[in-house]
PDB file of C-alpha atoms in Angstrom:
ATOM      1  CA  ILE A  59      -0.031  -0.101  -0.237  1.00  0.00           C
ATOM      2  CA  GLU A  60       1.595   2.618  -0.986  1.00  0.00           C
ATOM      3  CA  GLY A  61       1.536   6.669  -2.121  1.00  0.00           C
ATOM      4  CA  GLU A  62       0.005   9.650  -0.211  1.00  0.00           C
ATOM      5  CA  TYR A  63      -3.786   9.597   2.007  1.00  0.00           C
ATOM      6  CA  HIS A  64      -4.871  12.882   3.202  1.00  0.00           C
ATOM      7  CA  GLY A  65      -7.434  13.591   5.901  1.00  0.00           C
ATOM      8  CA  HIS A  66     -10.091  11.504   7.437  1.00  0.00           C
ATOM      9  CA  GLU A  67     -10.799  10.119   3.591  1.00  0.00           C
ATOM     10  CA  GLY A  68      -7.463   8.829   3.244  1.00  0.00           C
ATOM     11  CA  THR A  69      -6.832   7.390   6.406  1.00  0.00           C
ATOM     12  CA  ARG A  70     -10.402   5.541   5.650  1.00  0.00           C
ATOM     13  CA  ARG A  71      -9.133   4.678   1.826  1.00  0.00           C
ATOM     14  CA  TRP A  72      -5.797   3.176   3.939  1.00  0.00           C
ATOM     15  CA  TRP A  73      -7.471   1.022   5.958  1.00  0.00           C
ATOM     16  CA  GLN A  74      -9.493  -0.272   3.556  1.00  0.00           C
ATOM     17  CA  ASN A  75      -6.969  -1.067   1.150  1.00  0.00           C
ATOM     18  CA  ILE A  76      -5.037  -2.841   3.834  1.00  0.00           C
ATOM     19  CA  LEU A  77      -8.121  -4.974   4.663  1.00  0.00           C
ATOM     20  CA  GLU A  78      -8.614  -6.173   1.047  1.00  0.00           C
ATOM     21  CA  ALA A  79      -5.617  -7.042   0.656  1.00  0.00           C
ATOM     22  CA  MET A  80      -5.152  -8.872   4.284  1.00  0.00           C
ATOM     23  CA  PRO A  81      -8.436  -9.529   5.257  1.00  0.00           C
ATOM     24  CA  ASP A  82      -7.088 -11.338   7.885  1.00  0.00           C
ATOM     25  CA  ALA A  83      -4.468  -8.466   8.991  1.00  0.00           C
ATOM     26  CA  ALA A  84      -4.279  -8.415  13.007  1.00  0.00           C
ATOM     27  CA  VAL A  85      -2.182  -5.550  14.517  1.00  0.00           C
ATOM     28  CA  GLU A  86      -0.938  -4.890  18.228  1.00  0.00           C
ATOM     29  CA  ILE A  87       0.633  -2.072  19.690  1.00  0.00           C
ATOM     30  CA  ASP A  88       4.167  -3.481  21.191  1.00  0.00           C
ATOM     31  CA  ASP A  89       5.515  -0.404  22.307  1.00  0.00           C
ATOM     32  CA  VAL A  90       5.265   3.493  22.120  1.00  0.00           C
ATOM     33  CA  GLN A  91       8.039   6.368  22.520  1.00  0.00           C
ATOM     34  CA  LEU A  92       7.293  10.037  23.266  1.00  0.00           C
ATOM     35  CA  ARG A  93       9.767  12.333  20.643  1.00  0.00           C
ATOM     36  CA  GLY A  94       8.465  15.870  21.153  1.00  0.00           C
ATOM     37  CA  PRO A  95       5.710  16.007  19.884  1.00  0.00           C
ATOM     38  CA  PHE A  96       6.010  12.793  17.539  1.00  0.00           C
ATOM     39  CA  THR A  97       5.136   9.144  18.725  1.00  0.00           C
ATOM     40  CA  VAL A  98       7.327   6.008  17.243  1.00  0.00           C
ATOM     41  CA  ALA A  99       5.152   2.560  17.500  1.00  0.00           C
ATOM     42  CA  ARG A 100       6.510  -0.416  17.296  1.00  0.00           C
ATOM     43  CA  LEU A 101       3.428  -2.381  15.730  1.00  0.00           C
ATOM     44  CA  GLY A 102       3.424  -6.408  15.666  1.00  0.00           C
ATOM     45  CA  LEU A 103       1.540  -7.412  12.347  1.00  0.00           C
ATOM     46  CA  ALA A 104       0.168 -10.576  11.913  1.00  0.00           C
ATOM     47  CA  LEU A 105      -0.972 -11.749   8.234  1.00  0.00           C
ATOM     48  CA  SER A 106      -3.008 -14.888   7.254  1.00  0.00           C
ATOM     49  CA  GLY A 107      -3.876 -16.393   3.973  1.00  0.00           C
ATOM     50  CA  PRO A 108      -3.158 -19.432   1.849  1.00  0.00           C
ATOM     51  CA  LYS A 109       0.214 -19.364   3.137  1.00  0.00           C
ATOM     52  CA  PRO A 110       1.489 -19.716   6.746  1.00  0.00           C
ATOM     53  CA  THR A 111       0.804 -16.445   8.522  1.00  0.00           C
ATOM     54  CA  LEU A 112       3.628 -14.285   8.502  1.00  0.00           C
ATOM     55  CA  ARG A 113       4.816 -11.970  12.003  1.00  0.00           C
ATOM     56  CA  THR A 114       6.690  -9.071  11.410  1.00  0.00           C
ATOM     57  CA  SER A 115       6.897  -5.617  13.152  1.00  0.00           C
ATOM     58  CA  ILE A 116       6.413  -1.991  11.469  1.00  0.00           C
ATOM     59  CA  TRP A 117       7.327   1.569  13.304  1.00  0.00           C
ATOM     60  CA  HIS A 118       4.581   4.255  12.657  1.00  0.00           C
ATOM     61  CA  VAL A 119       5.132   7.784  13.546  1.00  0.00           C
ATOM     62  CA  ALA A 120       2.368  10.355  14.383  1.00  0.00           C
ATOM     63  CA  GLU A 121       3.650  13.982  14.874  1.00  0.00           C
ATOM     64  CA  TRP A 122       1.060  15.100  17.286  1.00  0.00           C
ATOM     65  CA  ARG A 123      -1.097  18.554  17.441  1.00  0.00           C
ATOM     66  CA  ASN A 124      -3.442  19.904  20.153  1.00  0.00           C
ATOM     67  CA  GLY A 125      -4.451  16.650  20.731  1.00  0.00           C
ATOM     68  CA  LYS A 126      -4.941  15.725  17.152  1.00  0.00           C
ATOM     69  CA  VAL A 127      -2.312  13.626  14.486  1.00  0.00           C
ATOM     70  CA  VAL A 128      -1.395  16.128  11.790  1.00  0.00           C
ATOM     71  CA  TRP A 129       1.278  14.105  10.015  1.00  0.00           C
ATOM     72  CA  TRP A 130       2.205   9.880  10.085  1.00  0.00           C
ATOM     73  CA  SER A 131       4.377   7.243   8.165  1.00  0.00           C
ATOM     74  CA  ALA A 132       4.693   3.669   8.141  1.00  0.00           C
ATOM     75  CA  HIS A 133       8.095   2.417   7.894  1.00  0.00           C
ATOM     76  CA  GLN A 134       9.686  -1.451   7.974  1.00  0.00           C
ATOM     77  CA  THR A 135      12.444  -0.465  10.228  1.00  0.00           C
ATOM     78  CA  GLU A 136      12.857   1.591  13.874  1.00  0.00           C
ATOM     79  CA  ALA A 137      16.129   3.340  12.231  1.00  0.00           C
ATOM     80  CA  GLU A 138      13.539   4.369   9.234  1.00  0.00           C
ATOM     81  CA  ALA A 139      10.567   5.669  11.636  1.00  0.00           C
ATOM     82  CA  LEU A 140      13.358   7.839  13.649  1.00  0.00           C
ATOM     83  CA  GLU A 141      15.063   9.006  10.780  1.00  0.00           C
ATOM     84  CA  ALA A 142      11.352  10.379   9.652  1.00  0.00           C
ATOM     85  CA  VAL A 143      11.126  12.070  13.352  1.00  0.00           C
ATOM     86  CA  ALA A 144      14.772  13.784  12.500  1.00  0.00           C
ATOM     87  CA  LEU A 145      13.316  15.486   8.717  1.00  0.00           C
ATOM     88  CA  ARG A 146      10.159  16.449  10.684  1.00  0.00           C
ATOM     89  CA  LEU A 147      11.946  18.587  13.515  1.00  0.00           C
TER      90      LEU A 147
END
């Protein structure tokens, strides 16, 4: 699932795309770090399908302003997520 998604509709479309591609996806929050106005969350992702279940971690970065997310991104590694934070500062 690549590309840019904007606003509430973009978020809904992103989740719709994820669930269409992986209807049995399960996500658990493994860890959340606070970094100024950002949260860096490690998510455990389990994907089931015709092949054996795949378990992996992904990292989500969210920038918060007045209690609302104003920007977020998903990354394959913690280093990429922390780089995204550094680039937004």
